[in-house]
Every structure is written in C-alpha cells, then in structure tokens.
Coordinates of C-alpha atoms in Angstrom, one line a residue:
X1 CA -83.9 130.4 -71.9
X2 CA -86.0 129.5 -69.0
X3 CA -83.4 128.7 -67.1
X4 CA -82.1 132.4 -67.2
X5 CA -85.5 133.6 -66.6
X6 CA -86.0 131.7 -63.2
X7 CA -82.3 132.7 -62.0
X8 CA -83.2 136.2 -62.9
X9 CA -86.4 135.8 -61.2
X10 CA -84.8 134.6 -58.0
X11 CA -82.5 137.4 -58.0
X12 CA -84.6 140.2 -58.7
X13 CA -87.3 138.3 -55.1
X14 CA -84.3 138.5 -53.2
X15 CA -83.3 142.0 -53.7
X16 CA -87.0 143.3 -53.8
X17 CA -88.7 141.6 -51.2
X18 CA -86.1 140.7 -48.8
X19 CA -83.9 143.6 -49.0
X20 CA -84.3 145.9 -45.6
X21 CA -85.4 149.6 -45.6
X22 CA -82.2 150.4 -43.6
X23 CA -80.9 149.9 -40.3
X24 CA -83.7 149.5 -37.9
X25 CA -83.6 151.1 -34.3
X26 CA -85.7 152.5 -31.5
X27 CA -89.0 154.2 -32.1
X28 CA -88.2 158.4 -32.4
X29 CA -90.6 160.0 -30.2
X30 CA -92.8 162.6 -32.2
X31 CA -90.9 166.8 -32.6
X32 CA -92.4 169.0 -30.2
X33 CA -92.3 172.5 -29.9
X34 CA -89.4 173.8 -26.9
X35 CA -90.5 176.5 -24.8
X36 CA -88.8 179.2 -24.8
X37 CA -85.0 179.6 -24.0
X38 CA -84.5 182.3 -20.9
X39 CA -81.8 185.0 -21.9
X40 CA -81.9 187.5 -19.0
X41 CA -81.3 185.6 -16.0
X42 CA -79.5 188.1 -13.8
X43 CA -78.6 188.0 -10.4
X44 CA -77.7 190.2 -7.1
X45 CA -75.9 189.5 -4.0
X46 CA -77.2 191.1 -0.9
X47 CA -76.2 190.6 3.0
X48 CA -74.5 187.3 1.4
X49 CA -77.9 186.0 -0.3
X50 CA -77.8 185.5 -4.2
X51 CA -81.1 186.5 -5.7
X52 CA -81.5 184.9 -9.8
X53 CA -84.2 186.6 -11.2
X54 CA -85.4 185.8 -14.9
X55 CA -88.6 185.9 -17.1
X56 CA -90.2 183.3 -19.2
X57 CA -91.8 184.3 -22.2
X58 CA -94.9 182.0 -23.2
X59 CA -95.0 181.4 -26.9
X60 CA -98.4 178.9 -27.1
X61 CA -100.5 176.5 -24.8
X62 CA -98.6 174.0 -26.3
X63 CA -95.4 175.4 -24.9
X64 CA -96.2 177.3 -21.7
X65 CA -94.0 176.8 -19.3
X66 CA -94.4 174.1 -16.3
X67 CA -91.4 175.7 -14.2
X68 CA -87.8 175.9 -14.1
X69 CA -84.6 174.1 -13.4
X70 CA -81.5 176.3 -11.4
X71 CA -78.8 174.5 -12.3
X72 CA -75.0 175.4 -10.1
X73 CA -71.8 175.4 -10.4
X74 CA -69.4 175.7 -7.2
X75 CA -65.8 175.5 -7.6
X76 CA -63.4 176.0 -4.4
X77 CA -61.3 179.3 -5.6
X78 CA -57.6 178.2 -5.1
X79 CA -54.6 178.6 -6.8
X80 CA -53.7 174.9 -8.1
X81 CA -57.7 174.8 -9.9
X82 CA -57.7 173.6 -13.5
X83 CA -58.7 176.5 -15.2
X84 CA -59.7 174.2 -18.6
X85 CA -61.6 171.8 -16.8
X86 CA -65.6 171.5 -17.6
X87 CA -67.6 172.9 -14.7
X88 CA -70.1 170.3 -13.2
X89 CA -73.7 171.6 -12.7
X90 CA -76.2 170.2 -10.1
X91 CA -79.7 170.8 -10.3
X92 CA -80.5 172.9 -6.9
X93 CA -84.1 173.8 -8.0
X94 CA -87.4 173.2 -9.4
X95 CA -89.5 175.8 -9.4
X96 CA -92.8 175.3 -10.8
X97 CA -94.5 178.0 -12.6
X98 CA -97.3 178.4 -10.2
X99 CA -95.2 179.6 -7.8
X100 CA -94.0 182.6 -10.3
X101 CA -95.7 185.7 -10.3
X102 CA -97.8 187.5 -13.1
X103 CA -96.2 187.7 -16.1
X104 CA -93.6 184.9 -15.8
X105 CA -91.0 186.2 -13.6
X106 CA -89.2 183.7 -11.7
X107 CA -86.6 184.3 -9.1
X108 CA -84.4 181.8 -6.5
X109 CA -82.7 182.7 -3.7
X110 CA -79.9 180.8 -1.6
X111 CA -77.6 181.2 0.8
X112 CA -73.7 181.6 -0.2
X113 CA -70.4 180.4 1.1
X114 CA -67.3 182.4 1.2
X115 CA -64.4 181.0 -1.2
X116 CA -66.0 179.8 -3.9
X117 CA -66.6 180.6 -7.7
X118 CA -70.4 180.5 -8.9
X119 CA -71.9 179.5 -12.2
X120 CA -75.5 179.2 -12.9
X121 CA -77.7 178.2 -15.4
X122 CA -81.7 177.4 -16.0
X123 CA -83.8 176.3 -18.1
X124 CA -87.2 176.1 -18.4
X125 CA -89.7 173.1 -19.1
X126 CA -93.0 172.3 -20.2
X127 CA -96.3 170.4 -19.2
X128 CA -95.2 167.8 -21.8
X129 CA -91.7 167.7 -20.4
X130 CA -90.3 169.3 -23.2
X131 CA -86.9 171.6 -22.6
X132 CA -85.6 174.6 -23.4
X133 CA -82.4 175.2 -24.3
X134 CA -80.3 176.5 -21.6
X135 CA -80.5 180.0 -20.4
X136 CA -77.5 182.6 -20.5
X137 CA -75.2 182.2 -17.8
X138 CA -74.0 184.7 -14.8
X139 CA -70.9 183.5 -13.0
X140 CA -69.5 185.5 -9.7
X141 CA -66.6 184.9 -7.3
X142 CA -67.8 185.1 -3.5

C-alpha cells in the first residue's frame, strides 16, 4: 500500500509542479488607447498641385495626436497593368501636429506627374507612438 502511495505521489509532483502554464513567448507590451482614425481626408488638384486636407479629432491627453503619416500609391496608367494586384504605399510624409493649425486640420501638398494613378492614405499617431487605424482613401487618375 505504500508503494501505490509514493507512485501516486510522484505522479501527482510531476503533473502539478512541473507541468508549464502554456507555451511561453515574448513579453506583450501593455493596450493603449489609438488615437483617432481620420475619415474625411479629401483632396483637390489645382494648376497640377494635389492639396490632402483632413482633421484629427483629439479624444484625451492620452491620445492626442503627435502628427500624421501620408502614405502614396503611384501606379504608371497603361494598358497591360494588373488590375488585381495590391497597390504598394510609401510613406511621403510626416507631419507633426505642431505644424497643423487650430483645431487639428492637417493638409499636404505635392507636386504631380502626368500618367499616373494616385492612392493615398494617412494615419495618424500619438506621443506614445501608438497608431490609428488608417484613414479613408481618395484615389485620382492624373
């Protein structure tokens, strides 16, 4: 009878004590609060300059905004383009939120070449580097 006791013993140590919690992995940083996502981004084209123009709306300190990223698309307009192919953004500016004026209104301007299809994108980030998620998008042929 002891016997059964000291095997039952060992079995119960080894599934207690050295049994794992679950697979282990990096540390997960703490949730913070996103700023808020920007969903009128508009834009106008005059004398062959693109003007983006958007507003950010500050929801806390915690969350108020640091600046914005333009993010573009350009795609050479031709007939042979893949019209299911993803669009590749770059990141053309950073606009920090001093340089907006009262009230959070942002705006970018840039130069454009003929031939080309247009796609742009923000979004807007914190003091704490937090993200939003990505604005609404306005695409143009020029």
């Amino acid at each position: 009878m002891r016997n059964k006791s000291f095997y039952l013993f060992i079995i119960i140590f080894f599934i207690f004590f050295l049994s794992g919690c679950g697979k282990k992995g990096l540390p997960v940083p703490p949730l913070h609060e996103r700023p808020v996502a920007v969903d009128n981004l508009s834009y106008d084209i005059k004398n062959g300059t693109l003007w983006l123009r958007w507003t950010v709306l500050v929801k806390n300190s915690k969350t108020d905004p640091a600046g914005s990223i333009v993010l573009r698309s350009r795609k050479k307009i031709n007939k042979s383009a893949c019209k299911d192919c993803p669009l590749r953004f770059e990141q053309v500016a950073d606009i920090s939120a001093k340089r907006a004026k009262a009230g959070m209104r942002f705006k970018y301007q840039e130069r454009l070449q003929k031939g080309y299809q247009y796609t742009y994108k923000i979004y807007v980030y914190s003091q704490i580097q937090t993200k939003s998620r990505v604005s609404n998008i306005v695409e143009f042929f020029y």
